[in-house]
Coordinates of C-alpha atoms in Angstrom, one line a residue:
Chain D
X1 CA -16.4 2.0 10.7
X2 CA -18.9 1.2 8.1
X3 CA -18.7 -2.5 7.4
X4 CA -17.4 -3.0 3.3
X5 CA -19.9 -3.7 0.4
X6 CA -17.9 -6.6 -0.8
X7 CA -15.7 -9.1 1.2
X8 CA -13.5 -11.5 -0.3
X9 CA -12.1 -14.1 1.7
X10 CA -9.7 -16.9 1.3
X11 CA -11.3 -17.5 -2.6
X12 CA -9.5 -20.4 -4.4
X13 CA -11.1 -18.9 -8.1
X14 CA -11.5 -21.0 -11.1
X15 CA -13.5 -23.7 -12.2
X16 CA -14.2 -27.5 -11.3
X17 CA -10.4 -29.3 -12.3
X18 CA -9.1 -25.3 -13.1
X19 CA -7.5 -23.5 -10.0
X20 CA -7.1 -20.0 -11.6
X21 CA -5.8 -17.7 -8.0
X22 CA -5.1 -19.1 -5.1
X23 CA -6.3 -17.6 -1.4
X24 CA -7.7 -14.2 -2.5
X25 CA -8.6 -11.6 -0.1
X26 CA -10.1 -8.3 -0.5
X27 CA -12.6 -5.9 0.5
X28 CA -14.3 -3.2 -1.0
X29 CA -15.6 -0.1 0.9
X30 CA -18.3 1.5 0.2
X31 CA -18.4 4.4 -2.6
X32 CA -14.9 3.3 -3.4
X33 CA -14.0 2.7 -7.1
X34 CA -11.5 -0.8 -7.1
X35 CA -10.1 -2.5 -9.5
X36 CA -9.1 -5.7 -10.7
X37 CA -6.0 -5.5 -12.7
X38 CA -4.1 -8.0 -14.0
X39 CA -2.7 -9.3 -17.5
X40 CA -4.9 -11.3 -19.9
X41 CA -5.8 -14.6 -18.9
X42 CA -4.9 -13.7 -15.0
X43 CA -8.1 -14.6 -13.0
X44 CA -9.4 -11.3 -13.3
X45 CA -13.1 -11.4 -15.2
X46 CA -13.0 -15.0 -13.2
X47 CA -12.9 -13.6 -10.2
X48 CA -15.2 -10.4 -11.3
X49 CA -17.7 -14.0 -12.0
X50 CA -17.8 -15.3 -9.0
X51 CA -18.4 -12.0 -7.0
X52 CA -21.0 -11.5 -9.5
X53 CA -22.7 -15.2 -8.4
X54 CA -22.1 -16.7 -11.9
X55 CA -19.7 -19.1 -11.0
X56 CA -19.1 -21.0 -7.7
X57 CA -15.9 -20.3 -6.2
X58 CA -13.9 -23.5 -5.6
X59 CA -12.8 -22.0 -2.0
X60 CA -13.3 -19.2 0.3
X61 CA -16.7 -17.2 0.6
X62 CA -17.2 -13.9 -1.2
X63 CA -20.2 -11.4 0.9
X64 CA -22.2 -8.5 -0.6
X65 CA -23.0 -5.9 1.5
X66 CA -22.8 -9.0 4.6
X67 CA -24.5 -11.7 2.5
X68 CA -23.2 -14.9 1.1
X69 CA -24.3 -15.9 -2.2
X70 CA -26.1 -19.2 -2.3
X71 CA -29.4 -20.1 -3.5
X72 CA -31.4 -19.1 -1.0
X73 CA -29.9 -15.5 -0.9
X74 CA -29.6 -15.3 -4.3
X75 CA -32.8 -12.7 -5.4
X76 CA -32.0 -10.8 -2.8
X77 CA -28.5 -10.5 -3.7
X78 CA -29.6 -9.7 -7.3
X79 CA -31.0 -6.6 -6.6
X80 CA -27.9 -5.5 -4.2
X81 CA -25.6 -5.7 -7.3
X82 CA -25.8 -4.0 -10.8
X83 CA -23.3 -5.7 -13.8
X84 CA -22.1 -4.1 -16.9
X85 CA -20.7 -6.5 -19.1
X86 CA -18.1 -5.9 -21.8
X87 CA -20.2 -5.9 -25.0
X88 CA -23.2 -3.6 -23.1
X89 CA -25.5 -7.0 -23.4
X90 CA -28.3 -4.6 -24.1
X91 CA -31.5 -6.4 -25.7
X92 CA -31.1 -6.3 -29.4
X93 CA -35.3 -6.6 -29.0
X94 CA -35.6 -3.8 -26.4
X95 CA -35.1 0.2 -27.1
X96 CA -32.4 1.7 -24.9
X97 CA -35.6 2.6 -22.7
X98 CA -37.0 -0.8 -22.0
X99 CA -33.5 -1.9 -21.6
X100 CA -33.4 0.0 -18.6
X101 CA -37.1 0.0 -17.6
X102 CA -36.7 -4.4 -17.6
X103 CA -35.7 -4.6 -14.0
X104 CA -37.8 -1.5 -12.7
X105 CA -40.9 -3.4 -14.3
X106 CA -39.5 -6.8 -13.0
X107 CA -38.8 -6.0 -8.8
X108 CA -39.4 -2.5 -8.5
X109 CA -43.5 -2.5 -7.7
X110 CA -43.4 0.7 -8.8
X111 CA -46.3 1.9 -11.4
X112 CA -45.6 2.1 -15.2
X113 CA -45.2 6.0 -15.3
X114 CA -42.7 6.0 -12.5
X115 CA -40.9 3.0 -13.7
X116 CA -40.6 5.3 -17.1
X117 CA -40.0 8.3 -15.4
X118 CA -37.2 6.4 -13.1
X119 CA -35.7 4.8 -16.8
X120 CA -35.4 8.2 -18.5
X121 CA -33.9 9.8 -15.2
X122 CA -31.5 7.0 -15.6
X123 CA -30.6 7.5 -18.9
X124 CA -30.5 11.3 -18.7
X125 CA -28.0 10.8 -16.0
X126 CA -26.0 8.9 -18.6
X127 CA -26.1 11.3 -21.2
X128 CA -28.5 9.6 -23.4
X129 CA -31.6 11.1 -23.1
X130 CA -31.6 11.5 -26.6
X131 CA -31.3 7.7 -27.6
X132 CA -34.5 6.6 -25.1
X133 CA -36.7 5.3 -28.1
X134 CA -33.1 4.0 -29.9
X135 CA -32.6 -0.3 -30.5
X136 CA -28.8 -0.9 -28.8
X137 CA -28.2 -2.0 -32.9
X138 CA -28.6 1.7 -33.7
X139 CA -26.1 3.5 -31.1
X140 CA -22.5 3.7 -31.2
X141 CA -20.7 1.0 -28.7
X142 CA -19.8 3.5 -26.2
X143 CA -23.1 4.6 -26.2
X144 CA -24.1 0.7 -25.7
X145 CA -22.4 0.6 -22.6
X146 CA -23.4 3.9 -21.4
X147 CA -27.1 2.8 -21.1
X148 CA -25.5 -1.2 -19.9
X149 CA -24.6 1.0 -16.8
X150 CA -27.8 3.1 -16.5
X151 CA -29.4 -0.5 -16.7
X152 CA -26.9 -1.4 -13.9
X153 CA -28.0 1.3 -12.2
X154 CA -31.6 0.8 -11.7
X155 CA -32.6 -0.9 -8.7
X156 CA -30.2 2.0 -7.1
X157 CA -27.7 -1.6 -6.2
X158 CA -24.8 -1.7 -3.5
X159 CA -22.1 -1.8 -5.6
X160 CA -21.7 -2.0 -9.6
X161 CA -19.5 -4.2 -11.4
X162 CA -18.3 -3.3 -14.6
X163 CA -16.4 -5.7 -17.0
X164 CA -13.8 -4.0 -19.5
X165 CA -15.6 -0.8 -19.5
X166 CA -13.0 0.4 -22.0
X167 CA -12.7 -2.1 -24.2
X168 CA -13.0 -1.6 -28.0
X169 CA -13.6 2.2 -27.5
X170 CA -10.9 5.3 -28.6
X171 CA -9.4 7.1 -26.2
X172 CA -11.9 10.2 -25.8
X173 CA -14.4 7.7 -25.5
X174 CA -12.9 5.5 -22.6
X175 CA -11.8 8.7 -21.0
X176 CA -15.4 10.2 -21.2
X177 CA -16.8 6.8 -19.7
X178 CA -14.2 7.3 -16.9
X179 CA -15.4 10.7 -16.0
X180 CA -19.4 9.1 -16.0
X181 CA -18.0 6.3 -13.7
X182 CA -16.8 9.5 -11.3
X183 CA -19.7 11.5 -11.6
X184 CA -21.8 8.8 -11.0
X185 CA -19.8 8.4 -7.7
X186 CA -19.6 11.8 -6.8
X187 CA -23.5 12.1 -7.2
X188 CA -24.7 9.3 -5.9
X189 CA -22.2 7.6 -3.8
X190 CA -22.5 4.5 -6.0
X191 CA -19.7 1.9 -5.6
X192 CA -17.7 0.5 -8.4
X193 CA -16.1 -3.0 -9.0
X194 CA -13.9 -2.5 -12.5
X195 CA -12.2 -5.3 -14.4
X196 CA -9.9 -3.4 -16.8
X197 CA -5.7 -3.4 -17.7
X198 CA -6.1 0.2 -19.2
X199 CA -3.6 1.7 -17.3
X200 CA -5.0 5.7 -17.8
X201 CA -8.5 4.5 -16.7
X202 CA -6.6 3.4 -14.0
X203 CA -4.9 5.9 -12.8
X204 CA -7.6 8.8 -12.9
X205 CA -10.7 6.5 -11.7
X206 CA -9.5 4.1 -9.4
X207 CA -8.9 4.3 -5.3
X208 CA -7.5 1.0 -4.9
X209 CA -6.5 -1.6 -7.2
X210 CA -5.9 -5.7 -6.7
X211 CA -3.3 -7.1 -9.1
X212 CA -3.2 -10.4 -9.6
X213 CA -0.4 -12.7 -11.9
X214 CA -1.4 -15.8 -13.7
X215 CA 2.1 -17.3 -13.4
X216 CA 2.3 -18.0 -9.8
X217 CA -1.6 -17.6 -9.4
X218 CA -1.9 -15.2 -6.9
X219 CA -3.1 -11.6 -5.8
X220 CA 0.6 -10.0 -5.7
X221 CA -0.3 -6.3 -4.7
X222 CA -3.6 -4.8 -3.1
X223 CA -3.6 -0.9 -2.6
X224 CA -3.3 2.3 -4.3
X225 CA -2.3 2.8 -8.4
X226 CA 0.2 5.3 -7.3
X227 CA 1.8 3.8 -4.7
X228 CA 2.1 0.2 -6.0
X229 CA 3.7 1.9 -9.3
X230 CA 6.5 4.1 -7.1
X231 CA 6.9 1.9 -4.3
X232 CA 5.9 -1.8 -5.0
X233 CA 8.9 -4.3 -4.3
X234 CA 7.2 -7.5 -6.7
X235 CA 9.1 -7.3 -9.9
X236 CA 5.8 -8.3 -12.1
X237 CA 4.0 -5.2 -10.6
X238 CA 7.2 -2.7 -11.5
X239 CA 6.7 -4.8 -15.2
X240 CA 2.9 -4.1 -15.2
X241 CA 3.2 -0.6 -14.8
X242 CA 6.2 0.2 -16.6
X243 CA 5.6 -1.4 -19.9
X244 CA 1.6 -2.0 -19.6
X245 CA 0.0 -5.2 -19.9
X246 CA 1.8 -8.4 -19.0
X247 CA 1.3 -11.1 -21.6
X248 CA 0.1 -14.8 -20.9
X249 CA 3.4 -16.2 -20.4
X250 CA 5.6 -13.4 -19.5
Chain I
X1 CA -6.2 -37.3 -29.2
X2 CA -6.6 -40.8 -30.0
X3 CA -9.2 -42.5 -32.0
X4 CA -10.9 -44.2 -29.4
X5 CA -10.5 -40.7 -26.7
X6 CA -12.7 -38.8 -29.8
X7 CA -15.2 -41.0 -29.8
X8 CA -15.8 -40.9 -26.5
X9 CA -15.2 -37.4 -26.4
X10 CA -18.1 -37.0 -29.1
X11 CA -20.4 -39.6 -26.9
X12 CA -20.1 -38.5 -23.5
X13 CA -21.1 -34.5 -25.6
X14 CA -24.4 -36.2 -27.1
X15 CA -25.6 -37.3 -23.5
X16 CA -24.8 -33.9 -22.1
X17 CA -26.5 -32.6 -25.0
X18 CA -29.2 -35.2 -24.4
X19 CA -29.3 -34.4 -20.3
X20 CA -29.7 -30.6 -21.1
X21 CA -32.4 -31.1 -23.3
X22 CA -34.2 -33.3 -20.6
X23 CA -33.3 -30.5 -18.2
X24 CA -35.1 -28.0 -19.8
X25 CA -37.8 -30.0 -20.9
X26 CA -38.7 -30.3 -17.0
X27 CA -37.5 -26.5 -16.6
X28 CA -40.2 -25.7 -19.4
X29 CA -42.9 -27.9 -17.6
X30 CA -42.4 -26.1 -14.6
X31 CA -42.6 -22.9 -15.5
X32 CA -45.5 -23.4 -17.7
X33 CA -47.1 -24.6 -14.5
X34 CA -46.4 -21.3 -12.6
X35 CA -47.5 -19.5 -15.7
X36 CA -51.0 -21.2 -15.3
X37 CA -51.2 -19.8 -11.5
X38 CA -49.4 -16.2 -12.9
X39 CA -50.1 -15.7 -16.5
X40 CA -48.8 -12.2 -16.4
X41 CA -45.3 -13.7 -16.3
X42 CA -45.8 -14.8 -19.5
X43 CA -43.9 -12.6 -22.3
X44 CA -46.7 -12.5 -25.2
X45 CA -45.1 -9.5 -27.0
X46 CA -42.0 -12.2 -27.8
X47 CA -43.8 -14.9 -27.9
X48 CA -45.9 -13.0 -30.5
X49 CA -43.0 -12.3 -32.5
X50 CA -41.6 -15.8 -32.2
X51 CA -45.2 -16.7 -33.5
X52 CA -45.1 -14.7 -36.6
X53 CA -42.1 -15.6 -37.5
X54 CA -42.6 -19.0 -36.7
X55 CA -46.1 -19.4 -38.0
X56 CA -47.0 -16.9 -40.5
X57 CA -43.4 -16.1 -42.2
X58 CA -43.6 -20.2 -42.7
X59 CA -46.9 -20.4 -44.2
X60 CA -45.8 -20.3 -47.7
X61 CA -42.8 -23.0 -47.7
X62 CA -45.3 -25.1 -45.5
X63 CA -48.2 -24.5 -48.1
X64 CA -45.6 -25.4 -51.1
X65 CA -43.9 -28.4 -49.9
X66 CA -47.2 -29.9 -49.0
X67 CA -48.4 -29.4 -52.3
X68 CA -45.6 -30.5 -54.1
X69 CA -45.3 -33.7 -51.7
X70 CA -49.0 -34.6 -52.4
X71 CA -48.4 -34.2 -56.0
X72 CA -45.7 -36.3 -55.9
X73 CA -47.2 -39.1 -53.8
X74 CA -50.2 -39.0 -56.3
X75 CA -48.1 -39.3 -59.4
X76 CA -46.1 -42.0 -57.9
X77 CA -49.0 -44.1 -56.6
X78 CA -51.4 -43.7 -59.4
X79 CA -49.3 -44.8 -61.8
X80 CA -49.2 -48.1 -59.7
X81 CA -52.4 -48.4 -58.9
X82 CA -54.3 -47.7 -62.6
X83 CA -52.1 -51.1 -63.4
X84 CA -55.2 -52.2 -60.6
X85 CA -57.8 -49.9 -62.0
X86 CA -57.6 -48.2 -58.8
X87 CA -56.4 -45.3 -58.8
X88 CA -59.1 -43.6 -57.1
X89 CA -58.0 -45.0 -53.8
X90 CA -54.8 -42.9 -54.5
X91 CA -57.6 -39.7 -52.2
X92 CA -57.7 -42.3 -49.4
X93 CA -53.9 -43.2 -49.4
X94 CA -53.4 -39.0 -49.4
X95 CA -55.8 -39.0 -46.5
X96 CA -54.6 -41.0 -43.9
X97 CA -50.9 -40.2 -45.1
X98 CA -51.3 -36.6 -45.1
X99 CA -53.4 -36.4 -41.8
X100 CA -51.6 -39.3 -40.0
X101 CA -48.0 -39.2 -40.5
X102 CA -46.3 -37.1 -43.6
X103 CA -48.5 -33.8 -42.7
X104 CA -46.7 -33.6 -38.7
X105 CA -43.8 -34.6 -39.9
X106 CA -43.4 -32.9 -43.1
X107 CA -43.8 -29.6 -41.3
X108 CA -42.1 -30.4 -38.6
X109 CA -38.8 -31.3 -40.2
X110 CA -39.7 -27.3 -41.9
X111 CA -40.2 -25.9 -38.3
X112 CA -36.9 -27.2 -37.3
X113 CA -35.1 -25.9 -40.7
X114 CA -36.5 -22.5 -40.0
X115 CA -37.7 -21.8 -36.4
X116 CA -35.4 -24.6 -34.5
X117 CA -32.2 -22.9 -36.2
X118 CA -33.5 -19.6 -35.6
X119 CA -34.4 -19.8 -32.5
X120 CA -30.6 -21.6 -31.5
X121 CA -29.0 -18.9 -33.6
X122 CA -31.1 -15.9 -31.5
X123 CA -30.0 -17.5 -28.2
X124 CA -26.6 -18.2 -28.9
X125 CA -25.9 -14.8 -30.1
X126 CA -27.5 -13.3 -26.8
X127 CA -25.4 -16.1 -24.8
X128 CA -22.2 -14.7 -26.8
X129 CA -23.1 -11.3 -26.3
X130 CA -23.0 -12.1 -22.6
X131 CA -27.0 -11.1 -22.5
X132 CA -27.7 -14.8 -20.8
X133 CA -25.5 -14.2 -18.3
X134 CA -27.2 -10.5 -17.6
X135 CA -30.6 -12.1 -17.3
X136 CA -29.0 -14.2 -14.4
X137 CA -27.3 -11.3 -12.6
X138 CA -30.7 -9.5 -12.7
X139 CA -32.0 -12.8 -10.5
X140 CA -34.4 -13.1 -13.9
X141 CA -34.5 -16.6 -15.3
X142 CA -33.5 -17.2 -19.0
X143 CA -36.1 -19.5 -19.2
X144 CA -39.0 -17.7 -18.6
X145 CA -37.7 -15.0 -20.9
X146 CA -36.2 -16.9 -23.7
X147 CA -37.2 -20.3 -23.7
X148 CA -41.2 -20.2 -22.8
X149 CA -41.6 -17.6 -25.6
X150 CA -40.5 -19.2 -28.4
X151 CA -41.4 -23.1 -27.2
X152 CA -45.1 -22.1 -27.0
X153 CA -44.4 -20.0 -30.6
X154 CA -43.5 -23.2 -31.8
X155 CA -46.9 -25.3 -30.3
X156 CA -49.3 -23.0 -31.1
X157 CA -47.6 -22.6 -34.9
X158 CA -47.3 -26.1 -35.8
X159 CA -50.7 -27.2 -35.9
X160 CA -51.6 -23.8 -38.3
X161 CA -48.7 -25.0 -40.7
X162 CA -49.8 -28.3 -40.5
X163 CA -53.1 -28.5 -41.1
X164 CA -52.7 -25.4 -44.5
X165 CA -49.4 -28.3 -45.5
X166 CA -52.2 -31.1 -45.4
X167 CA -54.9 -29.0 -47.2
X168 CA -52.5 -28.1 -49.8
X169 CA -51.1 -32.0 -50.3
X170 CA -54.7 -32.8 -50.9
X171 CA -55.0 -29.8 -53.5
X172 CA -52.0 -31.5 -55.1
X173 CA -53.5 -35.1 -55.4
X174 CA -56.5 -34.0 -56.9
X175 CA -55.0 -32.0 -59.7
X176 CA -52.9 -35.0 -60.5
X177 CA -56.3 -37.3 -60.6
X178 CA -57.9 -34.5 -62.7
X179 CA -55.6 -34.6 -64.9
X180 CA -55.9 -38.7 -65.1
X181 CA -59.5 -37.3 -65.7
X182 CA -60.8 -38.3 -62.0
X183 CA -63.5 -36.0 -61.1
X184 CA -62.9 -33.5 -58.4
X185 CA -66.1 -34.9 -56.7
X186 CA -64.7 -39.0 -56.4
X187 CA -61.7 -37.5 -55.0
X188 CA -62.8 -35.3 -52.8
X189 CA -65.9 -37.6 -51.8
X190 CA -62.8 -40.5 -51.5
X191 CA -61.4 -38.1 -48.8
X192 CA -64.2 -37.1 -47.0
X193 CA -65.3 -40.8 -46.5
X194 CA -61.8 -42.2 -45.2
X195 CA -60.8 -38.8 -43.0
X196 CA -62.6 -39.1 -39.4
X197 CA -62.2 -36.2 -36.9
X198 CA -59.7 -38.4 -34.7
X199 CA -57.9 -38.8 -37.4
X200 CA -57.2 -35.1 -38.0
X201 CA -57.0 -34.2 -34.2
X202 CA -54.7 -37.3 -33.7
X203 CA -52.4 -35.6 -36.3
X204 CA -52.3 -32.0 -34.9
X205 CA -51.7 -33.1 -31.6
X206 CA -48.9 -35.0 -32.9
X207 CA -47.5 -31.8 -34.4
X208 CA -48.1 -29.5 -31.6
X209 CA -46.0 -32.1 -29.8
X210 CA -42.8 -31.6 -32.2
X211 CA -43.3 -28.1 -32.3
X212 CA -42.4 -28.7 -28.3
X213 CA -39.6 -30.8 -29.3
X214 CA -38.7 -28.5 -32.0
X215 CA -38.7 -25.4 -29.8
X216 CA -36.6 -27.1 -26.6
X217 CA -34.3 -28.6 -28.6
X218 CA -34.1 -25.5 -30.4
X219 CA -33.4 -23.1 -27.3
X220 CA -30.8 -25.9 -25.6
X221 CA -29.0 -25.8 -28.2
X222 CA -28.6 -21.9 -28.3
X223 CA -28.0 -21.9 -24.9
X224 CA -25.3 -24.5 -25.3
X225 CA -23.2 -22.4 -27.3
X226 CA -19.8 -22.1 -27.1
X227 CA -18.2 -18.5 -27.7
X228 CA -16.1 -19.5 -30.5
X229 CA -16.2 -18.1 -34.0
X230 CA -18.3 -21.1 -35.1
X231 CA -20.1 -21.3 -32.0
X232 CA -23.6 -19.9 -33.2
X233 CA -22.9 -21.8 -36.4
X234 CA -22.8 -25.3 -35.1
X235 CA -25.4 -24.2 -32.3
X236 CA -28.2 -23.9 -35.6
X237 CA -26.7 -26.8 -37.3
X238 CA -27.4 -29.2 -34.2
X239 CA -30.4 -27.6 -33.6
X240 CA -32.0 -28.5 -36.6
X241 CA -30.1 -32.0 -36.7
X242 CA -31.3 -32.8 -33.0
X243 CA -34.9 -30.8 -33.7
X244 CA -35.4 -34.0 -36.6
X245 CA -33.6 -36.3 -34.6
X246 CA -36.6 -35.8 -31.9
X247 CA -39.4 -35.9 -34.2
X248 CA -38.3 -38.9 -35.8
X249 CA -37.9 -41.1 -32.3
X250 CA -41.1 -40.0 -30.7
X251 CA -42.8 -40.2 -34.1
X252 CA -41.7 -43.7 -33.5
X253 CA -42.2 -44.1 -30.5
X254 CA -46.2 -43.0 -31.1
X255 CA -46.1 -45.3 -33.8
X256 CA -45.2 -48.0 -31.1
X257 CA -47.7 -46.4 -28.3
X258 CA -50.6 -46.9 -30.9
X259 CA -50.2 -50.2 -32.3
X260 CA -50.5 -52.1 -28.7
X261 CA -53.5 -49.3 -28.1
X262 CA -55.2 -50.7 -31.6
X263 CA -55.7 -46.8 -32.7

């Protein structure tokens, strides 16, 4: 059995004085699309942080594809993993091209032409040929975070994470990003990591999800959107999937 | 929160502040070592940009404030010393306090208004946008792409404004003596005989070094930003309070340095 691409073991999440979850533990296989679901405030883009070797985690280790982050693994580990964040963080400076050509031209060695040639691939794989010579100021948001994941996407990484891919976009929008995230999987085997509470995007893109509830601090249900929604016994689960997102406080 | 608790609160944020800007003064060093051993690490297309805007987009404040101030400084001092009979030492008071000590500063306290908030309000919009914490997930450090860029902008500016501020403080004087009816000639000859070369160099060097203050203090303070809806807001404010803050303590502290040297 192939070993996963992301292990998370025993992770006490937060930050220094801030236990956020308590004694996580997950793993990701590779080419799976999992989630990390949960109401606002719940851990979730915390934990998405630390697996992501932003933040320390306060307990526990957390491996990509068999590594531990620390500093001495952490270039290496850099190129294994592609992020997306919410807003796109493109380079207001950059076109969409040199966006995606900036790690290509940072680790890839590769010549100029091929880096290009690799960019535009990239970005026609997206959808977004067209917007190559664009600034991220001139495209539309979903557009933004279409070439965020081309970008993510360049160093051909283990896994990709992406943080609220459907934020702040209508629903034709999200659902079109949804259907990229499955092509991209069903093309090239790519593995997601997906910090969303959009329950649709949820139910058509993901394999497995974790769910985890800021009340009592814990992951509370690892496994399949279908399943935990029919047969899940935790009464905040039922709630989550019944009547959407659970508010801080609920 | 108490009285006492705020204060605090507010002290123990200024020696953070004060411990970041330290940090990436050393961070800056460093890197500006490694770029001397790979100078293809360097970004010169943003550090261009940084420059332009910097340098050239600050030419004409720089050039009109140093006019106006020498005109001002000759007004004021010539009406003092004609009581003397003197007033032609007002070029040699110009002189040494253009070169010395109001040129740097003058244009430095500019830099900071313009460049030091700019360059805090470009950063902290990136860190809000979450673009800081993409550099770091792509193993590339902010630093060397955000930082070095605009702090050697700043350097390589500051001594450009400074010198075309001092030129045009001088201009200023000497149409105030021309209109007390000093020839152009005792002025100008006044200036030429009191400025030395050190004297000038001594003063550009000073600048070039708050440009560096300007530009660090500038970029900590973008990349302390908070992500509030001030956050950006308050991250230009203290940059340009801090930027004059550090020009004004190690303009003191040269001060210091050079009267136990005798220069």
């Amino acid at each position: 059995m192939e070993a996963p691409v992301v292990e998370v073991r025993d992770v006490d999440a937060g930050y220094p004085g801030e236990l956020i979850l308590n004694d996580v533990t997950f793993d990701v296989a590779r080419g799976e699309i999992f989630i990390l679901l949960g109401g606002s405030g719940c851990g979730k883009s915390t934990m998405m942080k630390h697996m992501i070797g932003l933040n320390p985690v306060i307990a526990g280790e957390i491996l990509i594809a068999g590594e531990r982050w620390s500093a001495k693994t952490r270039a290496s580990l850099c190129r294994k993993i592609g992020v997306m964040y919410q807003s796109g963080a493109l380079f207001g400076s950059m076109t969409c091209l040199e966006n995606v050509m900036l790690p290509l031209d940072e680790f890839s060695g590769l010549k100029r032409k091929a880096r290009r040639e690799k960019a535009l691939s990239l970005l026609g794989d997206v959808g977004l040929l067209d917007a190559a010579d664009k600034m991220p100021g001139e495209i539309s948001g979903g557009m933004r975070k279409r070439v965020a994941i081309a970008r993510a996407m360049a160093l051909d990484p283990e896994v990709v994470f992406l943080d609220e891919p459907s934020a702040g976009l209508d629903p034709i929008t999200s659902s079109a990003l949804d259907d990229l995230i499955l092509a991209l999987r069903r093309e090239k085997g790519m593995t997601f990591v997906v910090v969303t509470h959009e329950l649709p995007s949820i139910f058509k893109i993901a394999d497995r999800c974790a769910i985890f509830d800021k009340a009592r601090k814990v992951m509370v249900a690892l496994g399949k959107p279908a399943e935990l929604r029919d047969k899940s016994e935790d009464e905040f689960v039922r709630k989550f999937f019944n009547r959407g997102e659970i508010s801080h406080g609920e | 929160m108490s009285l006492f608790s705020s204060i605090g609160k507010a002290w123990v944020e200024k020696f953070d502040a004060v411990y970041d800007n330290l940090a990436l003064l050393g961070e800056v060093v460093v890197e500006a070592f490694t770029m001397l051993f790979k100078p293809w690490r360097f970004r010169f297309g943003d550090s261009m940009l940084a420059y332009q805007r910097a340098a050239f987009d600050g030419l004409p404040i720089s050039i009109g404030i140093g006019f106006l101030l020498g005109l001002i400084l000759a007004f004021q001092s010539a009406a003092a010393l004609r009581t003397f009979g003197v007033e032609t030492y007002v070029a040699d008071l110009l002189a040494i306090g253009l070169f010395r000590e109001l040129g740097p500063i003058i244009t430095a306290i500019i830099l900071a208004g313009r460049s030091g908030s700019a360059f805090a309000a470009e950063i902290g919009t990136m860190k809000v946008d979450d673009e800081l914490d993409a550099l770091a997930t792509m193993g590339l450090a902010p630093v060397r792409f955000l930082v070095m860029p605009r702090v050697v902008a700043a350097v390589l500016a500051m001594p450009v404004l400074t010198i075309c501020a001092e030129l045009s403080g001088l201009v200023g004087g000497a149409v105030v003596l021309r209109a007390m009816d000093i020839p152009g000639s005792v002025f100008w000859g006044n200036v030429a005989s009191t400025t030395d070369v050190f004297m000038i160099v001594f003063g550009l060097a000073k600048s070039a070094l708050f440009g560096l203050l300007v530009g660090i203090v500038g970029c900590c303070a973008g990349m302390r930003t908070k992500a509030t809806a001030d956050g950006v807001g308050v991250a230009a404010t203290s940059a340009v309070v801090g930027g004059i803050i550090a020009i004004a303590v190690s303009d003191g502290l040269i001060a210091v340095i050079c009267y136990f040297w005798g220069v």
